[in-house]
Amino acid sequence: MSRTVLEIVRSAAPAIGLERPGVLFGSTSRTEIELQRAVIEAADMVLRAHDWRKLMKISTSTGDGSETEFALPSDFLRMPKDADVWSSRTQSPLSRISPEDWLQMDVGIGDFSYGAWTLFGGNMVFRPALSTGETARYWYVSKEVVQGTDGARKERFSDDDDLFVLDDRVLELALIYQWRKDKGLDYAEEMQAADAALSREVESDKGARIVTQRSSRLPATKVAYPGVITP
């Protein structure tokens, strides 16, 4: 069973030369406030180190024949590397277009009648507009790496009983490293320990890869675009 954030901090306290705190987020003392900041930063560091499977979600955009821009999910952090956006109309991935190629199409240099997408302005943008009832689905990594006492996910710790969704031992080591770094102390050994634990967890997580299966009736390649497409 996962430890609470207070339990993680209490476990790390001796290693950073502190007394084990009785409370964390309910305290107004400088030390506890600094610990709050350090554990939040450590959690963010672990979050951004890898496309964690525990944080993967699917987003679906449904077309109405005219809308081209769809807001990204409120908990969107990023799309996994080389992620595709799949259309229910073509039953194949749409083509990702770079911002520069998108502008070329806007000024009339080329077009993309088969379907393309890009990200800008906090939106998933399609060209042409998704047809009525057409869905476009894609994987994304959620930034909600904390679970509250009510079971709901959130982005940051705010309560002593909050749980870290990912490995709490990695978080503890990252906290020790982060604390020493913030205090201007030597942290080379602690950073090495945190990196080693993180690397092991990343390798373990990679063993549960999501496999994309393509129909044998569909080509595995994407439709060619008359121009240079930058991934």
Short mmCIF file of C-alpha atoms in Angstrom, two decimals:
data_model
loop_
_atom_site.label_atom_id
_atom_site.label_comp_id
_atom_site.label_asym_id
_atom_site.label_seq_id
_atom_site.Cartn_x
_atom_site.Cartn_y
_atom_site.Cartn_z
CA MET A 1 0.00 0.00 0.00
CA SER A 2 1.29 3.45 -0.90
CA ARG A 3 2.51 5.74 1.83
CA THR A 4 1.00 9.15 2.40
CA VAL A 5 3.06 12.22 1.57
CA LEU A 6 3.52 12.86 5.29
CA GLU A 7 4.85 9.32 5.76
CA ILE A 8 7.25 9.80 2.85
CA VAL A 9 8.54 13.07 4.30
CA ARG A 10 8.88 11.56 7.77
CA SER A 11 10.89 8.69 6.31
CA ALA A 12 13.21 11.09 4.47
CA ALA A 13 13.68 13.49 7.41
CA PRO A 14 16.63 11.73 9.14
CA ALA A 15 18.53 11.59 5.85
CA ILE A 16 18.33 15.38 5.50
CA GLY A 17 19.09 16.08 9.16
CA LEU A 18 15.59 16.99 10.30
CA GLU A 19 13.25 15.82 13.03
CA ARG A 20 10.31 13.86 11.72
CA PRO A 21 7.44 16.37 11.35
CA GLY A 22 4.10 15.64 13.00
CA VAL A 23 2.24 17.58 10.33
CA LEU A 24 3.23 18.95 6.95
CA PHE A 25 0.57 20.89 5.06
CA GLY A 26 -1.17 21.97 8.25
CA SER A 27 2.00 23.62 9.58
CA THR A 28 3.07 27.24 9.23
CA SER A 29 6.69 26.72 10.32
CA ARG A 30 9.40 27.60 7.83
CA THR A 31 10.90 24.09 7.79
CA GLU A 32 7.60 22.40 7.00
CA ILE A 33 6.78 24.98 4.34
CA GLU A 34 10.17 24.34 2.73
CA LEU A 35 9.50 20.60 2.90
CA GLN A 36 6.16 21.16 1.17
CA ARG A 37 7.90 22.99 -1.66
CA ALA A 38 10.63 20.37 -1.96
CA VAL A 39 8.28 17.37 -2.09
CA ILE A 40 6.07 19.10 -4.68
CA GLU A 41 9.11 19.85 -6.84
CA ALA A 42 10.39 16.29 -6.40
CA ALA A 43 7.03 14.88 -7.48
CA ASP A 44 7.03 17.12 -10.55
CA MET A 45 10.53 15.98 -11.44
CA VAL A 46 9.49 12.31 -11.30
CA LEU A 47 6.32 13.05 -13.26
CA ARG A 48 8.17 14.70 -16.15
CA ALA A 49 10.94 12.09 -16.36
CA HIS A 50 8.90 9.53 -18.31
CA ASP A 51 5.58 8.83 -20.04
CA TRP A 52 4.23 6.80 -17.12
CA ARG A 53 1.63 4.17 -18.02
CA LYS A 54 -0.28 4.85 -14.81
CA LEU A 55 -0.90 8.38 -16.04
CA MET A 56 -1.88 7.56 -19.62
CA LYS A 57 -5.37 8.50 -20.75
CA ILE A 58 -7.32 8.65 -24.01
CA SER A 59 -8.95 11.86 -25.20
CA THR A 60 -11.74 11.86 -27.79
CA SER A 61 -12.77 14.79 -29.98
CA THR A 62 -16.11 14.48 -31.82
CA GLY A 63 -16.68 16.50 -34.96
CA ASP A 64 -19.72 18.51 -36.02
CA GLY A 65 -18.62 19.24 -39.56
CA SER A 66 -17.33 22.75 -38.86
CA GLU A 67 -15.31 22.90 -35.62
CA THR A 68 -11.57 22.64 -36.14
CA GLU A 69 -10.24 23.42 -32.63
CA PHE A 70 -10.83 21.31 -29.54
CA ALA A 71 -9.55 22.20 -26.06
CA LEU A 72 -6.99 19.82 -24.61
CA PRO A 73 -8.02 17.90 -21.48
CA SER A 74 -7.69 19.96 -18.30
CA ASP A 75 -5.11 17.51 -16.94
CA PHE A 76 -3.09 17.34 -20.18
CA LEU A 77 0.68 17.31 -19.69
CA ARG A 78 1.89 16.06 -23.06
CA MET A 79 1.34 13.43 -25.71
CA PRO A 80 3.73 10.47 -25.66
CA LYS A 81 6.56 10.59 -28.15
CA ASP A 82 5.48 9.52 -31.64
CA ALA A 83 1.82 9.40 -30.56
CA ASP A 84 -0.82 9.19 -33.29
CA VAL A 85 -4.28 10.71 -33.53
CA TRP A 86 -6.72 8.13 -34.89
CA SER A 87 -9.76 9.00 -36.98
CA SER A 88 -12.93 6.90 -36.92
CA ARG A 89 -13.70 8.06 -40.46
CA THR A 90 -10.49 6.84 -42.09
CA GLN A 91 -9.77 4.17 -39.45
CA SER A 92 -6.13 5.24 -39.64
CA PRO A 93 -3.93 7.87 -38.02
CA LEU A 94 -4.18 11.47 -39.15
CA SER A 95 -0.92 13.15 -40.13
CA ARG A 96 0.86 15.48 -37.73
CA ILE A 97 1.85 18.79 -39.33
CA SER A 98 4.49 21.20 -38.02
CA PRO A 99 3.48 24.81 -37.27
CA GLU A 100 5.39 26.03 -40.34
CA ASP A 101 3.68 23.56 -42.66
CA TRP A 102 0.36 24.54 -41.11
CA LEU A 103 1.00 28.18 -42.00
CA GLN A 104 1.90 27.16 -45.53
CA MET A 105 -1.53 25.58 -45.88
CA ASP A 106 -3.15 28.68 -44.36
CA VAL A 107 -1.64 30.88 -47.06
CA GLY A 108 -2.66 28.44 -49.76
CA ILE A 109 0.59 26.57 -50.37
CA GLY A 110 -0.69 23.01 -50.50
CA ASP A 111 -3.62 21.40 -48.75
CA PHE A 112 -4.35 18.25 -46.82
CA SER A 113 -7.68 16.79 -47.79
CA TYR A 114 -7.09 13.48 -46.02
CA GLY A 115 -6.79 14.97 -42.54
CA ALA A 116 -4.07 16.50 -40.40
CA TRP A 117 -3.59 17.76 -36.86
CA THR A 118 -1.33 19.94 -34.76
CA LEU A 119 -1.22 21.49 -31.28
CA PHE A 120 -1.28 25.20 -30.55
CA GLY A 121 -2.99 27.67 -28.25
CA GLY A 122 -3.92 24.92 -25.80
CA ASN A 123 -6.01 23.21 -28.48
CA MET A 124 -5.91 20.13 -30.67
CA VAL A 125 -6.48 21.56 -34.15
CA PHE A 126 -7.64 19.61 -37.20
CA ARG A 127 -7.61 20.31 -40.91
CA PRO A 128 -10.08 19.89 -42.46
CA ALA A 129 -12.75 20.03 -39.74
CA LEU A 130 -13.79 16.64 -38.40
CA SER A 131 -16.95 15.53 -40.15
CA THR A 132 -20.19 15.21 -38.20
CA GLY A 133 -19.91 12.25 -35.83
CA GLU A 134 -16.28 11.60 -36.70
CA THR A 135 -14.09 11.00 -33.66
CA ALA A 136 -10.37 11.63 -33.28
CA ARG A 137 -8.73 9.79 -30.38
CA TYR A 138 -5.25 10.05 -28.93
CA TRP A 139 -3.23 9.05 -25.89
CA TYR A 140 -1.92 11.69 -23.51
CA VAL A 141 -0.05 11.81 -20.22
CA SER A 142 -2.01 13.31 -17.33
CA LYS A 143 -0.28 15.73 -14.97
CA GLU A 144 -2.48 14.60 -12.07
CA VAL A 145 0.11 12.57 -10.18
CA VAL A 146 -1.48 12.88 -6.72
CA GLN A 147 -4.53 11.09 -5.32
CA GLY A 148 -6.54 12.79 -2.59
CA THR A 149 -8.37 11.13 0.29
CA ASP A 150 -11.57 11.25 -1.76
CA GLY A 151 -9.93 9.13 -4.46
CA ALA A 152 -9.85 11.97 -6.98
CA ARG A 153 -6.64 12.79 -8.85
CA LYS A 154 -5.00 16.21 -8.67
CA GLU A 155 -1.78 17.87 -9.80
CA ARG A 156 -0.11 18.69 -6.46
CA PHE A 157 0.05 17.62 -2.85
CA SER A 158 -2.12 19.74 -0.56
CA ASP A 159 -2.97 17.41 2.33
CA ASP A 160 -0.89 15.20 4.61
CA ASP A 161 -2.88 12.09 3.61
CA ASP A 162 -2.42 12.58 -0.15
CA LEU A 163 -0.89 9.65 -2.05
CA PHE A 164 1.69 9.70 -4.83
CA VAL A 165 0.34 7.79 -7.83
CA LEU A 166 3.83 6.67 -8.89
CA ASP A 167 6.53 4.88 -6.88
CA ASP A 168 6.84 6.47 -3.44
CA ARG A 169 10.42 5.23 -2.87
CA VAL A 170 11.53 7.12 -5.98
CA LEU A 171 9.76 10.19 -4.63
CA GLU A 172 11.49 9.85 -1.25
CA LEU A 173 14.95 9.71 -2.84
CA ALA A 174 14.07 12.61 -5.15
CA LEU A 175 12.93 14.62 -2.11
CA ILE A 176 16.25 14.03 -0.33
CA TYR A 177 18.16 15.15 -3.42
CA GLN A 178 15.88 18.17 -3.95
CA TRP A 179 16.18 19.29 -0.32
CA ARG A 180 19.98 19.20 -0.34
CA LYS A 181 20.06 21.00 -3.67
CA ASP A 182 17.72 23.72 -2.40
CA LYS A 183 19.90 24.19 0.69
CA GLY A 184 23.09 24.57 -1.33
CA LEU A 185 24.56 21.34 0.10
CA ASP A 186 26.50 18.71 -1.78
CA TYR A 187 23.97 16.45 -3.45
CA ALA A 188 25.96 14.36 -5.92
CA GLU A 189 25.50 11.08 -4.03
CA GLU A 190 21.81 11.73 -3.39
CA MET A 191 21.22 12.66 -7.02
CA GLN A 192 22.91 9.44 -8.15
CA ALA A 193 20.72 7.37 -5.83
CA ALA A 194 17.56 9.12 -7.02
CA ASP A 195 18.54 8.75 -10.68
CA ALA A 196 19.30 5.04 -10.24
CA ALA A 197 15.94 4.37 -8.58
CA LEU A 198 14.14 6.42 -11.23
CA SER A 199 15.90 4.56 -14.04
CA ARG A 200 14.88 1.20 -12.59
CA GLU A 201 11.28 2.31 -12.33
CA VAL A 202 11.30 3.67 -15.89
CA GLU A 203 12.66 0.35 -17.20
CA SER A 204 10.02 -1.54 -15.26
CA ASP A 205 7.30 0.71 -16.65
CA LYS A 206 8.55 0.21 -20.21
CA GLY A 207 7.83 -3.50 -19.81
CA ALA A 208 4.10 -2.73 -19.95
CA ARG A 209 4.10 -1.01 -23.32
CA ILE A 210 0.84 -0.28 -25.08
CA VAL A 211 0.88 -2.09 -28.42
CA THR A 212 -0.85 -0.40 -31.34
CA GLN A 213 -2.55 -2.99 -33.52
CA ARG A 214 -3.32 -2.11 -37.09
CA SER A 215 -5.87 -3.94 -39.20
CA SER A 216 -4.34 -6.16 -41.87
CA ARG A 217 -6.75 -4.52 -44.31
CA LEU A 218 -5.24 -1.08 -43.74
CA PRO A 219 -1.83 0.19 -44.83
CA ALA A 220 0.68 0.69 -42.04
CA THR A 221 1.97 3.89 -43.62
CA LYS A 222 0.34 7.31 -43.51
CA VAL A 223 -0.99 9.18 -46.50
CA ALA A 224 1.77 11.15 -48.19
CA TYR A 225 1.69 14.93 -48.10
CA PRO A 226 2.91 16.98 -51.06
CA GLY A 227 5.65 18.80 -49.21
CA VAL A 228 8.00 18.45 -46.25
CA ILE A 229 6.40 17.33 -43.00
CA THR A 230 8.34 17.89 -39.79
CA PRO A 231 7.33 15.47 -37.01
#
